[in-house]
Short mmCIF file of C-alpha atoms in Angstrom, two decimals:
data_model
loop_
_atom_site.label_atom_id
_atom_site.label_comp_id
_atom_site.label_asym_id
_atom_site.label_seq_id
_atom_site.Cartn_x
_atom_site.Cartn_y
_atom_site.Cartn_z
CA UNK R 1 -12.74 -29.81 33.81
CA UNK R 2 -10.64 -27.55 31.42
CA UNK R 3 -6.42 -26.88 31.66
CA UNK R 4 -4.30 -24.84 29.48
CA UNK R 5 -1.03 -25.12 29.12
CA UNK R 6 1.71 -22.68 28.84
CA UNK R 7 3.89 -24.56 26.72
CA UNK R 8 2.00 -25.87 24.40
CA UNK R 9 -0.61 -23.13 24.15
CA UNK R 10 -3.48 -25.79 24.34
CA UNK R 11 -6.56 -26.60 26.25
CA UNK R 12 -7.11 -30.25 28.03
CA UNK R 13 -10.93 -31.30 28.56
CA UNK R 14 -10.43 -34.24 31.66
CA UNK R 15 -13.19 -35.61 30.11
CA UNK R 16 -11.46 -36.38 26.69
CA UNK R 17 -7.71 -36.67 27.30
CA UNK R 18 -6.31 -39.01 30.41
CA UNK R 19 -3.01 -36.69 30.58
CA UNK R 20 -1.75 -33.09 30.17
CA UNK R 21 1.84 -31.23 30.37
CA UNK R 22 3.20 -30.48 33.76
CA UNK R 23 2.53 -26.71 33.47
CA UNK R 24 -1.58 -27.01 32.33
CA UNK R 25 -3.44 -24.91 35.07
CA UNK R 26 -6.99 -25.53 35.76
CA UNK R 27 -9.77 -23.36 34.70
CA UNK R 28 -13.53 -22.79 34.63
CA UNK R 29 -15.91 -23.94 31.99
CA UNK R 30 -16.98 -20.52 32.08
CA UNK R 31 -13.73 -19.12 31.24
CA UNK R 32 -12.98 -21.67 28.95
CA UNK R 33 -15.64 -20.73 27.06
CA UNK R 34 -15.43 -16.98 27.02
CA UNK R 35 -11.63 -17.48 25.65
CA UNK R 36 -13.03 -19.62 22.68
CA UNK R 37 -15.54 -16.84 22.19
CA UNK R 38 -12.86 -14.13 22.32
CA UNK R 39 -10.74 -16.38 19.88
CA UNK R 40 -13.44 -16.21 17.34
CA UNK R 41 -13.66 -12.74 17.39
CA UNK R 42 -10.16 -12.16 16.56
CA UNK R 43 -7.92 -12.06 19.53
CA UNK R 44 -5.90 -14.10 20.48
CA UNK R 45 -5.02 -16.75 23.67
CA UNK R 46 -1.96 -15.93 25.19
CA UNK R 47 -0.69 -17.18 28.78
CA UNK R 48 -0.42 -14.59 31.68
CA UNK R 49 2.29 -14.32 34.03
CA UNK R 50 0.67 -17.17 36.05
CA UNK R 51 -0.06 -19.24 33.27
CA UNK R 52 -3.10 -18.55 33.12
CA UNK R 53 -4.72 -17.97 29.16
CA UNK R 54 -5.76 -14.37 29.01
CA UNK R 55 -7.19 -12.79 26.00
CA UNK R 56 -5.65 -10.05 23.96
CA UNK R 57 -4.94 -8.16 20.59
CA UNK R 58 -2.87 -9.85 18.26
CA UNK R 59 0.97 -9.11 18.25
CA UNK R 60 1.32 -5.47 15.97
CA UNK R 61 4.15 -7.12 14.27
CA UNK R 62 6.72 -10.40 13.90
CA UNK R 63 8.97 -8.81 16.59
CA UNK R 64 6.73 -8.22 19.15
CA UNK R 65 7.33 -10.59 22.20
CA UNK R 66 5.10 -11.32 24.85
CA UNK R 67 5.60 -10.81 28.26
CA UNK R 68 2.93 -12.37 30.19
CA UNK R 69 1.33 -8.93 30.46
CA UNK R 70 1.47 -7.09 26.97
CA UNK R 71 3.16 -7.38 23.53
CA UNK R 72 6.56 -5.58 23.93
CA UNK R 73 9.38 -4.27 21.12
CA UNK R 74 12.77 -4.37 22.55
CA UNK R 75 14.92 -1.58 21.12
CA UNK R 76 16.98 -3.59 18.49
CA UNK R 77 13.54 -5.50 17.21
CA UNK R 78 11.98 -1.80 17.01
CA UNK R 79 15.39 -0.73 14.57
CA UNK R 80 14.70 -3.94 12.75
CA UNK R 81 10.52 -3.01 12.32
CA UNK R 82 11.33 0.74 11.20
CA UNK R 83 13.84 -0.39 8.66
CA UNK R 84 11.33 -2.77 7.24
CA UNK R 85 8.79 -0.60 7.20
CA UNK R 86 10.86 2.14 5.57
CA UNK R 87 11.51 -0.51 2.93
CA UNK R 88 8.08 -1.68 2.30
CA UNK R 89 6.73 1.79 2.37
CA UNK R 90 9.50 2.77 -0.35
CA UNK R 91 8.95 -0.25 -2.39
CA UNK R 92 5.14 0.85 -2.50
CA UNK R 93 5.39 4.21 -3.26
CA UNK R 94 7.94 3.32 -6.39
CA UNK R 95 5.94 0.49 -7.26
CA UNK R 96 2.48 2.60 -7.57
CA UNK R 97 4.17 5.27 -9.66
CA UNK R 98 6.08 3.09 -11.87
CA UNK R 99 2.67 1.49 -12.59
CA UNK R 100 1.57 5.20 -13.49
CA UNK R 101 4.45 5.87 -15.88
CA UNK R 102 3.52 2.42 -17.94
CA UNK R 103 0.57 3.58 -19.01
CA UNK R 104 2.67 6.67 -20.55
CA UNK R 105 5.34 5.04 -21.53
CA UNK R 106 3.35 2.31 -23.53
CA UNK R 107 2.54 4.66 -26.24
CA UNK R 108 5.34 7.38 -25.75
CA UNK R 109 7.04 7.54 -29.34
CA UNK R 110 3.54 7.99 -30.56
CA UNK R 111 2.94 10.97 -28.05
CA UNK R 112 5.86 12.76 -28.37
CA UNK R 113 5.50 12.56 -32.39
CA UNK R 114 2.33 13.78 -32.30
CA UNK R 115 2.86 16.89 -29.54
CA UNK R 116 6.14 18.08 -32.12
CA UNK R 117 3.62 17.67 -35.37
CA UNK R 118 0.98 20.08 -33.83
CA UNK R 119 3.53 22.41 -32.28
CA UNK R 120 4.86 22.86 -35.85
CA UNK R 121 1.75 22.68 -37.65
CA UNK R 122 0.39 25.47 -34.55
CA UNK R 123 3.34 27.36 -35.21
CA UNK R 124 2.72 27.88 -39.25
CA UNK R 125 -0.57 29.25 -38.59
CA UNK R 126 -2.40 26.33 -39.03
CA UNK R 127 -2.08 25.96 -43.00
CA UNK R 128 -1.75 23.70 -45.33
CA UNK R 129 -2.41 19.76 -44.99
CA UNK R 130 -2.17 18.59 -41.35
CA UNK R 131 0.42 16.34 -40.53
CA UNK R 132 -0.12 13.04 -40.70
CA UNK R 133 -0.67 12.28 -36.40
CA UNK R 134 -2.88 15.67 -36.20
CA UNK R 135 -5.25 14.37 -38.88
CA UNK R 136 -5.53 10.49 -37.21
CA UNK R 137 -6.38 12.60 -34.10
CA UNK R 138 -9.12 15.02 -35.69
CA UNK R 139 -10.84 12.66 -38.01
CA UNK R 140 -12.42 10.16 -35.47
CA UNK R 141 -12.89 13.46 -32.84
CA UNK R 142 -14.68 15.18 -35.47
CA UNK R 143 -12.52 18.30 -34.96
CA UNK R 144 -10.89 20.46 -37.41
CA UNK R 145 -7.11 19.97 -37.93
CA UNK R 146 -6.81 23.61 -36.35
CA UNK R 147 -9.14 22.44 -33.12
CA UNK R 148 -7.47 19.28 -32.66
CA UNK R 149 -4.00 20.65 -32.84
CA UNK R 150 -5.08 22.93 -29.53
CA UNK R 151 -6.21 20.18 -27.95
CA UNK R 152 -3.38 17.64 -29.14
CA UNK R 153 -1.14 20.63 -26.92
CA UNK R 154 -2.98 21.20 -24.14
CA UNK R 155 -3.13 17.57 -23.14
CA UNK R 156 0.92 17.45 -23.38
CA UNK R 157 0.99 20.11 -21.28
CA UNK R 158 -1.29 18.79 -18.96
CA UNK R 159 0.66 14.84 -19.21
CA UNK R 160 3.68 17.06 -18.53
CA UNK R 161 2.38 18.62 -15.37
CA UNK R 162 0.80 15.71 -14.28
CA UNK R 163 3.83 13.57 -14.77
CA UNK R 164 5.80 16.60 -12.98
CA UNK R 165 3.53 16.19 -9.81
CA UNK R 166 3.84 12.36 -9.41
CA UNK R 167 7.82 12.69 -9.78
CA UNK R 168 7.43 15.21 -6.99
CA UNK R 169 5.03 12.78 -4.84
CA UNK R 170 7.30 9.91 -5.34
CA UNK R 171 10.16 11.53 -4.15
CA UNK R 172 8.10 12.28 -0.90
CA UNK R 173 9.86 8.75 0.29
CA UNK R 174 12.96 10.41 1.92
CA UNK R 175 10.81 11.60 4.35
CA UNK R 176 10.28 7.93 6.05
CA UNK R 177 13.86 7.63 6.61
CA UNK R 178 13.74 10.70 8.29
CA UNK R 179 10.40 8.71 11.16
CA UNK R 180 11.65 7.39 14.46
CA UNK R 181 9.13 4.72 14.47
CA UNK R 182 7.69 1.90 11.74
CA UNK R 183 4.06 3.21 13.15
CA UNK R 184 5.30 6.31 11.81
CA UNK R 185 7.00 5.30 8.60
CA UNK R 186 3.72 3.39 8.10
CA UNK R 187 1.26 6.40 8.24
CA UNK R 188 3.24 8.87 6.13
CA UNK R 189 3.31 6.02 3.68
CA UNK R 190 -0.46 5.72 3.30
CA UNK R 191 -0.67 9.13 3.36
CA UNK R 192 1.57 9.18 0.47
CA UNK R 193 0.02 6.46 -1.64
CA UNK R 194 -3.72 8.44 -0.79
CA UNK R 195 -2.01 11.64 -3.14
CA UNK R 196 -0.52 9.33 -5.43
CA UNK R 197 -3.57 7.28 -5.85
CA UNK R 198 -5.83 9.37 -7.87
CA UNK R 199 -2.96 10.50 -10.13
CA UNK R 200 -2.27 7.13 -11.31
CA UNK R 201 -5.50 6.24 -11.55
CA UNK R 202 -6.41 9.50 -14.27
CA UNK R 203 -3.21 8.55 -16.15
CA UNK R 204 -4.27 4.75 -16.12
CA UNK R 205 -6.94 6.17 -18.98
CA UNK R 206 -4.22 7.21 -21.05
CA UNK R 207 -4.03 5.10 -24.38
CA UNK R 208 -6.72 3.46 -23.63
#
């Protein structure tokens, strides 16, 4: 014969132990066995309002309690869950950009030397010897200093507007303080990171 008990969450075989808390309940083989079954498929034993183990989801979060019936969120634990979620859903959406921007950043001086030498040298018609950044970039390309100033431009106007678009998209995290619930806060964030995502991952190519 098989009891649970409430307070220690456990399961007593008569055959095995010779006592059991006050508040174990008997129950069938046959449920005793579909609850280990449920168990391993990822839910979870929790007593009903007789005592009796029932099966059922895990808790959605920390807070949750349980009342014998369901998982329930009383009104200062669901404050407490949105303002962690609106924290960890800021956190990721700075953290994912700033990991954008190093890969910039790394190598910035460098950039910005080289943009200003083939604005000048595009700006004087091309002529002359090519500054010094334009040539490293044309040699190994196999471009003329003329082509590779065009392109030296175009992709700093292209970082630029890329760089523009993830400043935008990271300031997209005022909106979560602006969700009444951390199921809320916690979609808009994925959402978020899903637009932000294949950004960061083009600029992680940079300087490579």
């Amino acid at each position: 014969m098989h009891y649970y008990s409430k307070s220690t969450g456990g399961f007593y075989d008569s055959t095995i132990h010779t006592e059991w808390p006050e508040d174990a309940v008997w129950i069938t083989d046959e449920q005793h066995a579909a609850l280990l079954v449920g168990q391993s498929q990822g839910q979870v034993i929790m007593p009903g309002k007789d005592g009796k183990p029932v099966l059922t989801s895990k808790a959605p979060s920390h807070l949750h309690q349980w009342d014998g019936k369901e998982w329930t969120l009383d009104k200062a634990a669901a404050s407490q869950l949105l303002a962690e979620a609106i924290d960890q859903g800021t956190d990721a959406i700075n953290n994912l950009v700033d990991e954008a921007y190093r890969h910039v950043t790394r190598f910035q001086p460098e950039y910005e030397v080289r943009e200003q030498q083939a604005r000048d040298y595009k700006a004087g018609g091309c002529k002359g010897e090519a500054p010094m950044q334009v040539a490293a970039f044309a040699k190994p390309a196999g471009k003329t200093a003329c082509e590779a100033t065009d392109i030296i431009i175009a992709q700093a106007d292209n970082l630029r507007m890329v760089m523009g678009k993830l400043g935008a998209l990271r300031m997209r995290k005022f909106e979560l303080k602006g969700l009444k619930t951390a199921a809320e806060v916690e979609k808009r964030t994925a959402e978020i990171l899903a637009e932000i995502k294949p950004i960061a991952d083009k600029l992680g190519e940079v300087g490579k």
